[in-house]
Amino acid sequence: MDGVPRVPKQWHPGSEEPAALRFSVLGPVRAWLGEDPLPAGSPQQRALLAALLLRDGRTATASELIDALWGDEPPSQALAALRTYASRLRKTLGAEVLVSESGGYAIRSLREGALDHVRAQELAADAEKARGSGDLSRARDLLRDALALWDGEPLASIPGPYAETQRARLEEWRLQLLESRLDMDLEQGYHAEAVSELTALTAAHPLRERLRELLMLALYRSGRQAEALAVYADTRRLLADELGVDPRQGLKELQQRILQADPGLAEPSAPKAEPAPVLVRPAQLPATVTDFTGRTSFVQELSDVLASASSEDGRVMAVSALAGIGGVGKTTLAVHVAHQSRGAFPDGQLYVDLQGAGSRAAEPETVLGAFLRALGTADSAIPDSLEERSALYRSVLDGRRVLVLLDNARDAAQVRPLLPGTEGCAALVTSRIRMVDLAGAHLVDLDVMSPEEALQLFTKIVGQERVASEREAALDVVAACGFLPLAIRIAASRLAARRTWTVSVLAAKLGDERRRLDELQAGDLAVKATFELGYGQLEPAQARAFRLLGLADGPDISLAAAAAVLDLPAEATEDLLESLVDTSLLESAAPGRYRYHDLVRLYARSCAERDEQPPSERAAALSRLLDFYLSTAAGVYAIERPGDRLVDHLEPTAYQGLVFEDRHRAQDWLYSEAISLLACVRQSTRGGFLRRSVDALWASVDLAESGTNSKAYEGVASALREAAQEADDAHAEARALVTLAYVHYYTGRFAPAREAAAQALELAAETDHLTSCWASNTLGVIALYQNQYDDGEAHLTRAIESFRACHDRAGEASALCNLSRIHLATGRTGSAVSLAQQGTDTYDDMGHALKGANGRYALGLALTQSGRLSEATARLGEALAVFRDSRQRLWEGMSLFRLAEADLAAQRPAQAAANAETALTVLRGIGGEWRRGNVLIVLGQALNAIGHSGRAQVCWRESLDIFQTLGAPEAATVRALLNPLAVA
């Protein structure tokens, strides 16, 4: 800018449309021409601009403007000054915008949306209309947009009585809009998310009773009844002390309803369901087969049961359980009936494969989580326990007509939590066992097809012309299949794919298998014999792929992993897998992912044991798969931790893994492959596999550190440790113990973590220098948390020396940051800051983004305790951003907790409470109770500082219960916080 006011160009028809003027008053008073800021002049000149803008185009007289700018004490030359300000603004804005009229001034000719204040009014009006029509979701979004237009204090730094009055009005309006939006948040069930925001708002506006009322309701609906009542007690005391009045009637009534556990408070006052266009109606049924054949009586029977549930006088939830041997067509029949009955269940259809025939059946709580998400429930609203999820699931389905198809169930115990339980809904269950213990279920025993139905199915697949000329041979084929639908489909598909074969050729190929199948009535053997028909007609390359892929554990397998198993290029592997999908021996779970039916997998493994030659090829296939996972996980580790020496000390691999260009893609792969990777590691515990398995687990340590897969990770680590003990392999056992120590530490179980790390150190002392370094480092961290500072310093000093000896700068940086925590705990704040800064600088020098965040976390702690609070907040904020980006929920939550500590130290208790509340939400279900207890201490301190002493006591009592249960020394700290309050 050269200081010369910019005058908007005049626009003439036919010329390019000029940039539009825009103004803001919901913050600093500013003006723009397009995207370019315009000079608004001195505070008095901006005061004139604001006074004119807020009149919505009406003319303001000179005397009115003088009063607005200077009030009762205008300067002697006020009129001249006013004209000067107006002249300057006219040069900037243009004569057609700021006009002189009747001895006064007005702003005219503004385009739509030019003033943020007017835009906010329009959005608020639209929100009110949407709310009146029942569209709460749109109303909330509109209010969020309106509130986003505020940019700090309205009319910031503008002098004069008019500005002061308008500033108060605009702030009050903002609070009213905010209360309306929060009210709708609670109406739609977002109570847990609202607690943090309401806590901060009640601290900033302690006498605003509506905010207190909303906070009480949000806490109560979040299961925090004691805190909700404490808010009332705090409010009553504050109003009495400050104003000498009691809470208003609405607040008193809410307290009584909470005391009485009024059922009307447990659910939102308005239904959470949105208008029809927004309502989530899941349609998860798999596609029905186009050649569905027969089963007429069963279709009618099941349809009648479903119709009874969906009829107007249906009084109970209908359950039908189909039982039969594998391959008898339970799923096909259930899916067909479900599709025919969709019209009776307009609110949706849910489907899940419960994998009951495998060794690891689906957990009901996992299935419920998926169902609740499909029904529109936010992740943050889904509780942790099976009982709570099941109760919420039934509540969400109440009043809806939904069909639930539970396929391949293990037993009645797995099914019960997944049943809707409300009238108007229905469930179809398929299982290999007869569920006589499923109360109220309509049981259906599904047998093999009749000869006529079997021949019809065979004909539909093969073609009428080929079967008509060889009817007797076709009957021989379906009889040889035991009239089992899956066997018929496999045999017919093979024949349909080979145009040179006759039906007689196929019948002859079946050989004596026909009589064997007639003799087998149930169990896997009958299914194996049926699968043998399809397997025997595969091309050699297809058969090899079918056998080897069945060896891998895990629910499914990616194309890249399958290529490793088969030792083929990805393109050739995909061709083979898709051809197996065509035969129905393999399923396409999703693009690029494949899975077996549970029984087909068992059959494929039996084929591998029987047919794979040489037998060593089975081990070689699994070895390549393990190499693939180890190599790829090591690459992910290296991208996350550049320069870390661990990747130089992993077992060598003969098969290469995937290579990623950036860490986000690497993280996506690790988390998407987590279950399959851990399954592969778990099954690879024998012979030459053990050390590679342990290293693959260590390289994928992010799965434990993120908290998402900690439980599964721990199970695999324990299995590897046991396998190493049996093999008398000290090297593998030490590394397995390190991974076990990590997962114990991340979940807050410090005693078993210390034991595992100490055993690892003892085993690795002479044979594995790197493991020894990391075991010492881990022992140092655990000693810190157990308040054993001398031991911790000794371990970390030894770790630093050891890392330096092997030139492991990343390890050295980690130990330096951890040693900083020891110095901090023992009062050496200066050296604590120095050590954390050294570690952070090292990480930054290596380009170590994720671990650099850990360094900033340690540095933020040290800076907080040393009183350098603005720097502390900056470092912790940087760490938080990286942890969120890296999906490290544990460290995200802990960074929020440490920010809350820094806020407390900086006398920002409202912000501290908000950060602590958010930390509790993020850490839900991860990090262990010890960490939760510490967050509750800080939350209580923040609440106490903003006058919410009742809620503070509730938080501290919960924290005390946690620490007493754990036998943790922090219990004494909490007692000290509670005792003064108890005495008072």
Short mmCIF file of C-alpha atoms in Angstrom, two decimals, residues 284 286 350-355 362 366-368 370-371 404-409 418 428 430:
data_model
loop_
_atom_site.label_atom_id
_atom_site.label_comp_id
_atom_site.label_asym_id
_atom_site.label_seq_id
_atom_site.Cartn_x
_atom_site.Cartn_y
_atom_site.Cartn_z
CA GLN A 284 -26.77 -53.88 3.95
CA PRO A 286 -25.91 -58.89 0.12
CA LEU A 350 -28.75 -54.77 8.68
CA TYR A 351 -26.43 -57.65 7.79
CA VAL A 352 -23.33 -59.19 9.36
CA ASP A 353 -21.29 -62.35 8.89
CA LEU A 354 -20.61 -63.49 12.47
CA GLN A 355 -17.86 -65.92 11.34
CA ALA A 362 -16.98 -61.90 15.58
CA THR A 366 -17.73 -55.04 17.57
CA VAL A 367 -20.82 -55.94 15.55
CA LEU A 368 -22.97 -53.60 17.65
CA ALA A 370 -20.84 -51.31 13.26
CA PHE A 371 -24.65 -51.55 13.46
CA VAL A 404 -31.53 -57.82 10.95
CA LEU A 405 -29.81 -60.73 9.21
CA LEU A 406 -27.25 -62.44 11.47
CA ASP A 407 -25.37 -64.85 9.23
CA ASN A 408 -23.11 -67.73 10.27
CA ALA A 409 -23.66 -67.46 14.03
CA LEU A 418 -27.68 -58.44 18.60
CA LEU A 428 -33.09 -63.87 10.67
CA THR A 430 -28.27 -68.71 10.24
#
